[in-house]
Amino acid sequence: MSKYKIGDKVRIKSIEWYNQNKDSFGLVLSDNDTNVFCYNMQKHCGEELTVRHISENGRYVLTDNEGSGTRDLYMWSWSEWMFEERK
């Protein structure tokens, strides 16, 4: 079951996290997921985005907070480990 639901706000992990965890190709890999955080996703580090869709495999499609889905957010699938923990 997904931790977040459609309409929830999520914050992408920080640029500091990305820089500390990326490999020589600019990818951040997870031991528990085949989804990767790629170089082009880093421009969204620290941003608050909205869950637009949740796929059957639990991956998220995000949109900007205006709901327009601009800024290339539909190009990627996002996983929960890419988000800051809720407080």
Steps between C-alpha positions, in 0.01 A plus 500: 500500500625847415599737778362801311175557314402712200502867597757458779796735509846345505840665530783366287819431694759778516776581253745420780353147520531465123862618494595266786335193348542526122739270317747601228214501245281731710264221609376420848413133537298326770574152630126435528367646174587482130390861451791746485533868582666638186706813434211692340278447805740702717344828385199408716704435816342678795178580311153424629300320231157339479420132440307486173486122441612179672584204278417139581864442602484786752694756299384859497438756227542851638384840387597849601276658760299689241385160373609568144753217479759718333877497552555144374344336805315243288827365362593319820355261750579585859535266797438571869871479587552812283276708730580666831335328795174652618522672837 
